Amino acid sequence: MVEQVVIIGTGPAGWTAAIYSARANLKPLIIEGAQPGGQLTTTTSVENFPGFPEGLDGAQLMLQMRTQAERFGARILSGEVASVDFKRQPFRLQLDDGKELETGAVIIATGASAQYMGLASEQKLLGRGVSGCATCDGALYRGKRVAVVGGGDTAMEDALFLTRFAAQVTVIHRRDEFRASQIMAERVKQNPKIKIAWNTVVIEVLDVVREEVTALRLKNVKTGALTELPVAGVFIAIGHQPNTKAFVGQVNMNEKGYILAENSRTNVPGVFAAGDVQDHVYRQAVTAAGSGCMAAIEAERYLKH
Ligand code: NDP
C-alpha cells in the first residue's frame, strides 16, 4: 500500500501537520520517533502557547494535540526512520525495525536534540550525573548541589526549575553576559539559590566516587585559573542539533544540518519540512505548529496536482 502522506515526528510541528492533513482526508501516517511528543515533553509549564492563559504542562499539550489528530483519523506508528529514498516516486522510508513504507508525500518534523560539550568525561557520565534534561532528572538532586552549563533561555529555565529541588545551583557561562531574554536572566540573577560563574567553561567532569559525578573542573577563560566545583549533577543546556541524520544526501541542508525549506517546501518536490528541523531561529512551539500547518497545506496541494 502506498501512503498519501507520511509525517515523521510528533512534536507540535508533526501533530499540527497531522491534524491538518487528516482533516484534508489524506489519512496521514505519523511515525512517532524515539522521543514521542518531542522536546516539549522535557519542559515544564508552557506559558507562551496562545489560548492557555494559565500555562499548561508541555507533555499535556502534546497529548492533547495527539488526541486531536487521532480524532480526525491520523494513524500512529512507533519507531524511527533509519533511511529514506527521495530519488524516485513513491518515496521510500525504512524504519529501524526494518519495516518499509512507500508514500507520495513526506513531512519531516523530526525536530532538534540537546547538544553536549564534547568532553570524554561528559559522555562517560551521561545518565550518572550528567544530564541534558533538567525536567527529566532534576528531582533526583533533592538537597544536592548542581550546575547548569549555558547562558541561553534553556539554561535559565533549567536553573530556575532546579532550585525547586537542589540546595544550590551554579550557572556556568563562557561569557560575561547571558544570551537569554532579559526577563529570564533577571529571574536567575535575583534567585538566592543560584550562583553564576561568568567567563567559565567546564574542562572535565570528575567522578572520584564510583563513577558518579562529584565535581567539575572549571577554567576561567579570562584568567586561565583552574578551580573545582563540587556538584552531584550537571545539566547541559548549550543549544541543539537538528535530527536529520536519516536525510543526509536526500534533501538540501545547511552546514549545521538544518533542512533548507521555503514555506515548508524542500528542494525535493513532495518532501516538506516543518518545525525545529528547519528552523534554528525561532524554535518555539507555536512557530513549529504554524509551520506544520503550512507543510500539510503544501502537501495537500502537491498531491492534488
Ligand atoms: P541558545 O543557542 O540560545 O543558547 C545556548 C547557550 O549555550 C549560549 O549561551 C551559548 O553561549 C552556550 N554554549 C553553546 N555552546 C557551548 C559550549 N560548547 N560550551 C559552553 N557554552 C556553550 O540555546 P537555548 O537552548 O538556550 O535556546 C534555544 C532557543 O529556544 C532560543 O531562541 C531561546 O530563546 C528559546 N527558548 C525559549 C524559552 C522560553 O521562552 N521559555 C525556553 C527555552 C528556550 P554564548 O552565549 O556565548 O553563545
CSV table of C-alpha atoms and ligand atoms in Angstrom, one decimal:
chain,number,residue,atom,x,y,z
A,1,MET,CA,0.0,0.0,0.0
A,2,VAL,CA,1.3,3.4,-0.9
A,3,GLU,CA,0.5,6.1,1.7
A,4,GLN,CA,-0.6,9.6,0.7
A,5,VAL,CA,1.5,11.4,3.3
A,6,VAL,CA,3.8,10.2,6.0
A,7,ILE,CA,4.7,12.6,8.8
A,8,ILE,CA,7.9,11.9,10.6
A,9,GLY,CA,8.0,13.3,14.2
A,10,THR,CA,5.5,14.0,16.9
A,11,GLY,CA,6.3,17.4,18.3
A,12,PRO,CA,4.0,20.4,17.7
A,13,ALA,CA,5.0,20.6,14.1
A,14,GLY,CA,4.2,16.9,13.4
A,15,TRP,CA,0.9,16.9,15.3
A,16,THR,CA,-0.3,20.1,13.6
A,17,ALA,CA,0.6,18.7,10.2
A,18,ALA,CA,-1.3,15.5,11.2
A,19,ILE,CA,-4.4,17.4,12.3
A,20,TYR,CA,-4.5,19.4,9.0
A,21,SER,CA,-3.7,16.5,6.7
A,22,ALA,CA,-6.2,14.2,8.5
A,23,ARG,CA,-8.9,16.9,8.1
A,24,ALA,CA,-8.0,17.1,4.4
A,25,ASN,CA,-8.7,13.4,4.2
A,26,LEU,CA,-5.1,12.4,3.4
A,27,LYS,CA,-5.2,9.7,6.1
A,28,PRO,CA,-1.7,10.6,7.3
A,29,LEU,CA,0.6,8.0,8.9
A,30,ILE,CA,2.7,9.5,11.7
A,31,ILE,CA,6.0,8.0,12.7
A,32,GLU,CA,6.3,8.6,16.4
A,33,GLY,CA,10.1,8.7,16.8
A,34,ALA,CA,12.4,8.0,19.8
A,35,GLN,CA,11.0,10.8,21.9
A,36,PRO,CA,7.2,10.9,21.4
A,37,GLY,CA,5.9,14.4,21.9
A,38,GLY,CA,9.4,15.8,21.3
A,39,GLN,CA,11.2,18.5,23.3
A,40,LEU,CA,8.1,19.9,24.9
A,41,THR,CA,7.8,16.7,26.9
A,42,THR,CA,11.0,17.6,28.6
A,43,THR,CA,9.9,21.1,29.6
A,44,THR,CA,7.7,22.1,32.5
A,45,SER,CA,5.0,24.7,32.1
A,46,VAL,CA,4.4,26.2,28.7
A,47,GLU,CA,3.3,29.7,29.4
A,48,ASN,CA,3.5,31.2,25.9
A,49,PHE,CA,1.3,29.0,23.8
A,50,PRO,CA,-1.7,31.2,22.9
A,51,GLY,CA,-5.0,30.1,24.3
A,52,PHE,CA,-3.8,28.8,27.6
A,53,PRO,CA,-3.6,31.9,29.8
A,54,GLU,CA,-2.6,29.9,32.9
A,55,GLY,CA,0.0,27.9,31.0
A,56,LEU,CA,0.0,24.1,30.7
A,57,ASP,CA,2.3,21.2,31.0
A,58,GLY,CA,4.3,20.5,27.8
A,59,ALA,CA,3.6,16.8,27.9
A,60,GLN,CA,-0.1,17.5,28.3
A,61,LEU,CA,-0.1,19.9,25.4
A,62,MET,CA,1.4,17.2,23.2
A,63,LEU,CA,-1.1,14.6,24.4
A,64,GLN,CA,-3.9,17.0,23.5
A,65,MET,CA,-2.5,17.6,20.0
A,66,ARG,CA,-2.2,13.8,19.6
A,67,THR,CA,-5.8,13.2,20.7
A,68,GLN,CA,-7.0,15.9,18.3
A,69,ALA,CA,-5.1,14.3,15.4
A,70,GLU,CA,-6.4,10.9,16.2
A,71,ARG,CA,-9.9,12.3,16.3
A,72,PHE,CA,-9.7,13.1,12.6
A,73,GLY,CA,-8.2,9.7,11.7
A,74,ALA,CA,-4.4,10.1,11.9
A,75,ARG,CA,-2.7,6.7,12.3
A,76,ILE,CA,0.4,6.4,14.5
A,77,LEU,CA,3.3,4.0,14.1
A,78,SER,CA,6.0,3.6,16.7
A,79,GLY,CA,9.6,3.6,15.5
A,80,GLU,CA,12.3,5.7,14.0
A,81,VAL,CA,13.1,6.4,10.3
A,82,ALA,CA,16.6,4.9,9.7
A,83,SER,CA,16.9,5.8,6.0
A,84,VAL,CA,14.9,7.3,3.1
A,85,ASP,CA,15.0,7.2,-0.7
A,86,PHE,CA,13.6,10.5,-2.1
A,87,LYS,CA,15.2,10.0,-5.5
A,88,ARG,CA,12.1,8.4,-7.0
A,89,GLN,CA,8.3,8.3,-6.5
A,90,PRO,CA,6.7,6.9,-4.5
A,91,PHE,CA,9.3,7.8,-1.8
A,92,ARG,CA,10.6,5.0,0.4
A,93,LEU,CA,11.2,5.1,4.1
A,94,GLN,CA,13.0,2.4,6.1
A,95,LEU,CA,12.3,2.2,9.8
A,96,ASP,CA,14.8,1.0,12.4
A,97,ASP,CA,12.9,-2.3,12.8
A,98,GLY,CA,13.4,-3.0,9.0
A,99,LYS,CA,9.8,-2.1,8.1
A,100,GLU,CA,9.5,-0.3,4.7
A,101,LEU,CA,6.9,2.3,3.8
A,102,GLU,CA,6.0,3.9,0.4
A,103,THR,CA,4.4,7.3,0.2
A,104,GLY,CA,3.5,10.1,-2.2
A,105,ALA,CA,4.5,12.9,0.1
A,106,VAL,CA,6.6,13.3,3.3
A,107,ILE,CA,6.6,15.9,6.0
A,108,ILE,CA,9.8,15.9,8.0
A,109,ALA,CA,9.2,17.2,11.6
A,110,THR,CA,11.9,15.4,13.5
A,111,GLY,CA,12.9,18.5,15.5
A,112,ALA,CA,16.3,19.0,17.2
A,113,SER,CA,18.0,17.5,20.2
A,114,ALA,CA,20.1,18.8,23.0
A,115,GLN,CA,23.8,19.4,22.3
A,116,TYR,CA,26.7,18.3,24.6
A,117,MET,CA,30.1,19.9,25.3
A,118,GLY,CA,32.0,17.1,23.7
A,119,LEU,CA,34.2,16.1,26.7
A,120,ALA,CA,35.0,12.4,27.1
A,121,SER,CA,34.2,12.6,30.8
A,122,GLU,CA,30.8,14.1,30.0
A,123,GLN,CA,29.9,11.3,27.7
A,124,LYS,CA,31.1,8.7,30.1
A,125,LEU,CA,29.0,10.1,32.9
A,126,LEU,CA,25.9,10.7,30.8
A,127,GLY,CA,23.0,9.4,32.9
A,128,ARG,CA,25.2,9.2,36.0
A,129,GLY,CA,25.2,12.9,37.0
A,130,VAL,CA,25.4,14.4,33.5
A,131,SER,CA,22.0,15.2,32.0
A,132,GLY,CA,20.6,17.0,29.0
A,133,CYS,CA,17.2,17.4,30.6
A,134,ALA,CA,16.6,19.2,33.9
A,135,THR,CA,12.9,18.5,33.9
A,136,CYS,CA,13.5,14.8,33.4
A,137,ASP,CA,16.2,14.4,36.1
A,138,GLY,CA,16.0,17.4,38.4
A,139,ALA,CA,14.1,15.7,41.1
A,140,LEU,CA,17.0,13.2,41.6
A,141,TYR,CA,19.1,16.0,43.1
A,142,ARG,CA,16.9,17.0,46.1
A,143,GLY,CA,19.1,18.8,48.7
A,144,LYS,CA,22.2,18.5,46.5
A,145,ARG,CA,24.5,20.9,44.6
A,146,VAL,CA,24.1,21.0,40.9
A,147,ALA,CA,25.4,23.1,37.9
A,148,VAL,CA,23.9,24.2,34.7
A,149,VAL,CA,26.1,24.9,31.6
A,150,GLY,CA,24.9,27.6,29.2
A,151,GLY,CA,23.7,31.2,29.0
A,152,GLY,CA,20.6,30.9,26.9
A,153,ASP,CA,16.9,30.7,27.9
A,154,THR,CA,17.1,26.9,28.3
A,155,ALA,CA,19.9,27.3,30.8
A,156,MET,CA,17.9,30.0,32.7
A,157,GLU,CA,14.8,27.8,32.7
A,158,ASP,CA,16.7,24.8,33.8
A,159,ALA,CA,18.5,26.7,36.6
A,160,LEU,CA,15.2,28.1,37.9
A,161,PHE,CA,13.5,24.7,37.7
A,162,LEU,CA,16.3,23.0,39.6
A,163,THR,CA,16.0,25.5,42.6
A,164,ARG,CA,12.9,23.6,43.4
A,165,PHE,CA,15.0,20.6,44.4
A,166,ALA,CA,18.7,21.4,44.7
A,167,ALA,CA,20.4,23.1,47.6
A,168,GLN,CA,22.4,25.3,45.3
A,169,VAL,CA,22.5,25.8,41.5
A,170,THR,CA,25.6,27.2,39.8
A,171,VAL,CA,25.1,28.5,36.2
A,172,ILE,CA,28.4,28.2,34.3
A,173,HIS,CA,28.6,30.5,31.3
A,174,ARG,CA,31.5,31.1,28.9
A,175,ARG,CA,31.0,34.8,28.6
A,176,ASP,CA,30.2,37.7,31.0
A,177,GLU,CA,26.7,38.3,29.7
A,178,PHE,CA,23.7,35.9,29.2
A,179,ARG,CA,22.3,35.3,25.8
A,180,ALA,CA,18.9,34.6,27.4
A,181,SER,CA,15.9,37.0,27.3
A,182,GLN,CA,16.2,39.7,29.9
A,183,ILE,CA,13.2,38.6,31.9
A,184,MET,CA,14.7,35.1,32.4
A,185,ALA,CA,18.2,36.4,33.0
A,186,GLU,CA,16.9,38.7,35.7
A,187,ARG,CA,15.0,35.9,37.4
A,188,VAL,CA,18.2,33.9,37.6
A,189,LYS,CA,20.3,36.7,38.9
A,190,GLN,CA,17.8,37.5,41.6
A,191,ASN,CA,17.4,34.0,42.8
A,192,PRO,CA,19.2,33.5,46.1
A,193,LYS,CA,19.8,29.8,45.4
A,194,ILE,CA,21.6,30.5,42.1
A,195,LYS,CA,25.2,31.4,41.8
A,196,ILE,CA,26.8,32.4,38.4
A,197,ALA,CA,30.3,31.5,37.2
A,198,TRP,CA,31.0,34.0,34.5
A,199,ASN,CA,33.7,33.6,31.8
A,200,THR,CA,33.9,30.0,32.8
A,201,VAL,CA,34.0,26.6,31.0
A,202,VAL,CA,33.9,23.0,32.1
A,203,ILE,CA,37.1,21.2,31.2
A,204,GLU,CA,36.4,18.0,32.9
A,205,VAL,CA,33.6,16.2,34.7
A,206,LEU,CA,35.1,14.4,37.7
A,207,ASP,CA,33.9,11.2,39.3
A,208,VAL,CA,36.1,10.4,42.2
A,209,VAL,CA,33.5,8.2,43.8
A,210,ARG,CA,32.0,5.1,42.0
A,211,GLU,CA,31.6,6.6,38.5
A,212,GLU,CA,29.2,9.2,39.6
A,213,VAL,CA,29.7,12.9,39.2
A,214,THR,CA,31.3,14.5,42.2
A,215,ALA,CA,32.7,17.7,40.9
A,216,LEU,CA,33.5,19.8,37.8
A,217,ARG,CA,37.0,21.1,36.8
A,218,LEU,CA,36.4,24.7,35.7
A,219,LYS,CA,38.6,27.1,33.8
A,220,ASN,CA,38.2,30.9,33.8
A,221,VAL,CA,38.7,31.8,30.2
A,222,LYS,CA,39.8,35.3,31.1
A,223,THR,CA,42.4,34.5,33.8
A,224,GLY,CA,43.2,30.9,32.9
A,225,ALA,CA,42.6,30.0,36.6
A,226,LEU,CA,41.5,26.4,37.3
A,227,THR,CA,39.0,25.5,40.1
A,228,GLU,CA,36.9,22.6,41.2
A,229,LEU,CA,33.2,22.9,41.9
A,230,PRO,CA,31.7,20.1,44.0
A,231,VAL,CA,28.4,19.1,42.4
A,232,ALA,CA,26.3,15.9,42.3
A,233,GLY,CA,24.9,16.7,38.9
A,234,VAL,CA,25.5,18.9,35.8
A,235,PHE,CA,22.8,19.9,33.3
A,236,ILE,CA,24.0,20.7,29.8
A,237,ALA,CA,21.9,23.5,28.2
A,238,ILE,CA,24.1,24.7,25.3
A,239,GLY,CA,21.7,24.5,22.4
A,240,HIS,CA,20.5,21.9,19.9
A,241,GLN,CA,21.3,19.8,16.9
A,242,PRO,CA,18.7,19.1,14.2
A,243,ASN,CA,17.6,15.4,13.9
A,244,THR,CA,18.4,15.0,10.2
A,245,LYS,CA,20.9,12.0,10.1
A,246,ALA,CA,18.4,9.9,8.1
A,247,PHE,CA,18.0,12.5,5.4
A,248,VAL,CA,21.6,13.4,4.6
A,249,GLY,CA,22.2,13.4,0.8
A,250,GLN,CA,18.4,13.3,0.2
A,251,VAL,CA,17.4,16.9,0.8
A,252,ASN,CA,19.4,20.1,0.9
A,253,MET,CA,20.6,21.2,4.4
A,254,ASN,CA,22.8,24.0,5.7
A,255,GLU,CA,26.2,23.4,7.2
A,256,LYS,CA,24.7,22.7,10.7
A,257,GLY,CA,22.4,20.0,9.2
A,258,TYR,CA,19.1,22.1,9.4
A,259,ILE,CA,16.9,21.3,6.3
A,260,LEU,CA,16.6,24.2,3.9
A,261,ALA,CA,12.9,24.9,3.3
A,262,GLU,CA,10.9,27.7,1.8
A,263,ASN,CA,7.3,27.8,3.1
A,264,SER,CA,8.0,24.2,4.2
A,265,ARG,CA,9.0,23.1,0.6
A,266,THR,CA,12.4,21.4,0.4
A,267,ASN,CA,14.4,21.1,-2.9
A,268,VAL,CA,12.6,17.8,-3.5
A,269,PRO,CA,9.0,18.2,-4.7
A,270,GLY,CA,6.7,16.3,-2.4
A,271,VAL,CA,9.1,16.4,0.6
A,272,PHE,CA,8.3,19.1,3.2
A,273,ALA,CA,9.9,20.1,6.4
A,274,ALA,CA,8.3,21.8,9.5
A,275,GLY,CA,9.3,22.8,13.0
A,276,ASP,CA,12.8,23.0,14.5
A,277,VAL,CA,14.3,20.7,11.9
A,278,GLN,CA,14.2,23.6,9.5
A,279,ASP,CA,14.2,26.5,12.0
A,280,HIS,CA,17.2,27.4,14.1
A,281,VAL,CA,16.0,30.9,14.8
A,282,TYR,CA,12.5,30.9,16.4
A,283,ARG,CA,12.3,27.3,17.8
A,284,GLN,CA,9.0,27.9,19.6
A,285,ALA,CA,6.1,25.5,20.0
A,286,VAL,CA,3.7,28.0,18.3
A,287,THR,CA,6.0,28.6,15.3
A,288,ALA,CA,6.6,24.9,14.9
A,289,ALA,CA,2.9,24.3,15.0
A,290,GLY,CA,2.4,27.1,12.4
A,291,SER,CA,5.0,25.6,10.1
A,292,GLY,CA,3.3,22.1,10.5
A,293,CYS,CA,0.1,23.7,9.2
A,294,MET,CA,1.9,25.1,6.2
A,295,ALA,CA,3.6,21.8,5.4
A,296,ALA,CA,0.2,20.0,5.5
A,297,ILE,CA,-1.4,22.6,3.2
A,298,GLU,CA,1.6,22.4,0.8
A,299,ALA,CA,1.5,18.6,0.8
A,300,GLU,CA,-2.2,18.6,0.0
A,301,ARG,CA,-1.7,21.0,-2.9
A,302,TYR,CA,1.2,18.8,-4.2
A,303,LEU,CA,-0.8,15.6,-4.0
A,304,LYS,CA,-3.8,17.3,-5.8
A,305,HIS,CA,-1.6,18.3,-8.8
B,1,NDP,P1,20.9,29.1,22.7
B,1,NDP,O1,21.6,28.8,21.5
B,1,NDP,O2,20.0,30.3,22.8
B,1,NDP,O3,22.0,29.3,23.9
B,1,NDP,C1,23.0,28.4,24.0
B,1,NDP,C2,23.9,28.8,25.1
B,1,NDP,O4,24.9,27.9,25.3
B,1,NDP,C3,24.6,30.2,24.8
B,1,NDP,O5,24.6,31.0,26.0
B,1,NDP,C4,26.0,29.7,24.4
B,1,NDP,O6,27.0,30.6,24.7
B,1,NDP,C5,26.2,28.5,25.2
B,1,NDP,N1,27.1,27.5,24.5
B,1,NDP,C6,27.0,27.0,23.3
B,1,NDP,N2,27.9,26.1,23.0
B,1,NDP,C7,28.6,26.0,24.1
B,1,NDP,C8,29.8,25.2,24.5
B,1,NDP,N3,30.3,24.3,23.7
B,1,NDP,N4,30.3,25.4,25.7
B,1,NDP,C9,29.7,26.2,26.6
B,1,NDP,N5,28.6,27.0,26.3
B,1,NDP,C10,28.1,26.9,25.1
B,1,NDP,O7,20.1,27.8,23.1
B,1,NDP,P2,18.9,27.6,24.1
B,1,NDP,O8,18.6,26.1,24.1
B,1,NDP,O9,19.1,28.2,25.4
B,1,NDP,O10,17.6,28.3,23.4
B,1,NDP,C11,17.3,28.0,22.1
B,1,NDP,C12,16.1,28.8,21.6
B,1,NDP,O11,14.9,28.5,22.4
B,1,NDP,C13,16.3,30.3,21.9
B,1,NDP,O12,15.7,31.0,20.8
B,1,NDP,C14,15.6,30.6,23.2
B,1,NDP,O13,15.1,31.9,23.3
B,1,NDP,C15,14.4,29.6,23.0
B,1,NDP,N6,13.9,29.2,24.4
B,1,NDP,C16,12.8,29.9,24.9
B,1,NDP,C17,12.3,29.5,26.1
B,1,NDP,C18,11.2,30.3,26.6
B,1,NDP,O14,10.8,31.3,26.0
B,1,NDP,N7,10.6,30.0,27.8
B,1,NDP,C19,12.9,28.5,26.9
B,1,NDP,C20,14.0,27.8,26.3
B,1,NDP,C21,14.5,28.2,25.1
B,1,NDP,P3,27.1,32.0,24.0
B,1,NDP,O15,26.0,32.9,24.6
B,1,NDP,O16,28.5,32.5,24.4
B,1,NDP,O17,26.9,31.8,22.5
